[in-house]
Every structure is written in C-alpha cells, then in structure tokens.
Amino acid sequence: MLCRSNDELELLISQARTFAEQGEVANYIPALAAAHKHELSVALYYPDGKGFIAGDTEENFTLQSISKVLSLALALIDQGEECVFTRVGKEPTGDPFNSIAKLETNKPSKPLNPMINAGALAVTHMIKGKTAGERFERLLDFIRCLTGNEAITYNKEIAKSEFETAHLNRALVYFMKEHGVIDEDVEELMDLYTKQCAIEMNCIDLARVGCVLAMDGRDPDTDKQLLPIDVARICKTFMVTCGMYNASGEFAINVGIPAKSGVAGGIMGAVPKKCGIGICGPSLDEKGNSIAGIKLLEMMAKRYSLSMF
C-alpha cells in the first residue's frame, strides 16, 4: 500500500529530518553553501495525476547531477543508443563521481557511464543544436515538457558560481578532447553543462518527472508518450546501477528503486508502475547524497514495500 495522506509523509519527514545534523551542505560550490541543512521535503506523484506532499515542497532547488538522467534521455533521442554508447560506457564505478582515474586507466579512454561527471559531460556534448545556447534551450524545453511546467528555468547565480569553480570538470573535458570523445570548444561545453546543472524545480516537478520514468515514458496527466519506452528503460537502469554515486549498491539493497541524487540535496525516484518521488534535503553524506533524504526513502521503502527486488 502506498502513502494515502500528507500527514503520513509529515510524520516520516519529522523522523528523517533529525539525520540532517550528521551531514553538511555542498560548500565546494560557493552558491550552494548558503542552503539550510535541516530543510527536508518530499512529493509523491501517482499515475492518475494525484499525489501527496510534506515539507517545503514548493521551494526550488537546482538539479545538479539529477540533470544527467534528463540530458541522457535527450541525447538518446537525438543520437540513438549505438552512437551514445560509442562515447560513454554502461558500467558502474566504485570511484567518486568527479574522478579522473578510470579515464586514464581504461582503454579506450571513454567514461564508464553517463552518471559520473565525465560521462555526463560527454552526453551533454551529444545534444543536438548549432550553438551551446540552442542546445541548452532544447534541453530546457524538454524538461519543461516532462514536468508540465513552462516556468522552469535555471539559476544564473549558481550557474555562474559553478562555471567559475569547475576546474576539475574542465580537466575531464580536456582529457576527453585529447582522446576524441569530445570535439567542441571546452568553455562552450562548460557553459552549457553548468547551466544544465543549475536548472531549478521543486519537489512536485521532480516527482512528476519520476512518474514519467516510472510509467515507461508516459505522461501521468495526458497519457501521451513523452519518452520512447527504451529510453525510459535505459535511464532507469542507470539510476539503479549508478544513480546514487558510489553508494548505489547499498541504496539498491536498502531502498531498491531507480533513483538519482544531486549535490543540492535533491533525489528523484521512479517506483516502476507505481509513482514518482521528489525529495530535497541539502545536508549531504560523504558520498554526496542527501543524508536525511536517503533515510526518508529507507523509511518509505520499508513502510510501503517500494523495493523492486
């Protein structure tokens, strides 16, 4: 049985919020360091368009790495599966999301998967468009379609902050350019990627995207096919194997749903055929995942039997 009231979620939120004290907000991106670590919110979006909420669900937050799932979906639509996976692998990694190590040791030198930073940069490179600006607008329009919210945009302050401090990501791009994975201007790609990560939405928007994925690409409100079934399947598979950074295996055991986190504290979940979940809790654990958000999902998984395993 899934959640049937906002009060149920409020009770779980109050229990999970206490764990936020054990984490820290992302301080290596200056504009994210101002987040309030004890905030926690959640939204559930069901296939009939209904749902439940708790916490400050209308507060916007930036997607950060959650955007990797959405850029992958668009790149797969634009380029096709074969093309995308000639430049990016399909294997999980036990390394941190921003590691360069596997690029240096693997032959050919392509990123292991689209959920680490190197892989996400290679995927964003494959989005079609004549300019970086045109490609970003296409991605933004795509995300507006998935959320049903035409007002979605990006946070210019956070995008600027990330662009100015993204030295390691630049190193990843230069390395991949040297090995033919990327063949565009580094600064143009960095501008596009940092704006992508700074796209903002609230928990309700995020839960709706999760519901689209949970329903194999179908819009929960109109029943229109927004994503090809195979694209939704591939995205959910990467969410299971790589979506929670190098804590994905533990998360699969403790929660057991496709999910993707971001360092602003967001988590998008897609419970197959049941619902989408959107969570934001800015206090992060050492792996870069929302510490209270994961605890909340563990509680929900146990209470509502969410695990797909």
PDB file of C-alpha atoms in Angstrom, residues 74 78 124-142 144 184 188 191-192 195:
ATOM      1  CA  LEU A  74      17.561  13.751 -24.795  1.00  0.00           C
ATOM      2  CA  ASP A  78      18.841  12.847 -30.635  1.00  0.00           C
ATOM      3  CA  THR A 124      25.721  16.806 -22.939  1.00  0.00           C
ATOM      4  CA  HIS A 125      28.202  17.208 -25.794  1.00  0.00           C
ATOM      5  CA  MET A 126      25.906  14.961 -27.897  1.00  0.00           C
ATOM      6  CA  ILE A 127      22.728  17.047 -27.525  1.00  0.00           C
ATOM      7  CA  LYS A 128      21.865  18.420 -30.954  1.00  0.00           C
ATOM      8  CA  GLY A 129      21.972  22.124 -31.783  1.00  0.00           C
ATOM      9  CA  LYS A 130      24.034  24.610 -33.783  1.00  0.00           C
ATOM     10  CA  THR A 131      25.187  26.538 -30.693  1.00  0.00           C
ATOM     11  CA  ALA A 132      25.543  25.880 -26.970  1.00  0.00           C
ATOM     12  CA  GLY A 133      22.658  28.292 -26.404  1.00  0.00           C
ATOM     13  CA  GLU A 134      20.387  26.412 -28.789  1.00  0.00           C
ATOM     14  CA  ARG A 135      21.269  23.083 -27.173  1.00  0.00           C
ATOM     15  CA  PHE A 136      20.509  24.451 -23.717  1.00  0.00           C
ATOM     16  CA  GLU A 137      17.139  25.780 -24.857  1.00  0.00           C
ATOM     17  CA  ARG A 138      16.290  22.383 -26.319  1.00  0.00           C
ATOM     18  CA  LEU A 139      17.186  20.698 -23.025  1.00  0.00           C
ATOM     19  CA  LEU A 140      15.186  23.262 -21.068  1.00  0.00           C
ATOM     20  CA  ASP A 141      12.142  22.801 -23.323  1.00  0.00           C
ATOM     21  CA  PHE A 142      12.481  19.018 -22.945  1.00  0.00           C
ATOM     22  CA  ARG A 144       9.531  21.697 -19.227  1.00  0.00           C
ATOM     23  CA  GLU A 184      33.959  21.099 -29.237  1.00  0.00           C
ATOM     24  CA  GLU A 188      31.242  26.404 -24.563  1.00  0.00           C
ATOM     25  CA  ASP A 191      28.861  26.947 -20.062  1.00  0.00           C
ATOM     26  CA  LEU A 192      26.175  24.554 -21.297  1.00  0.00           C
ATOM     27  CA  LYS A 195      23.606  25.877 -16.825  1.00  0.00           C
TER      28      LYS A 195
END
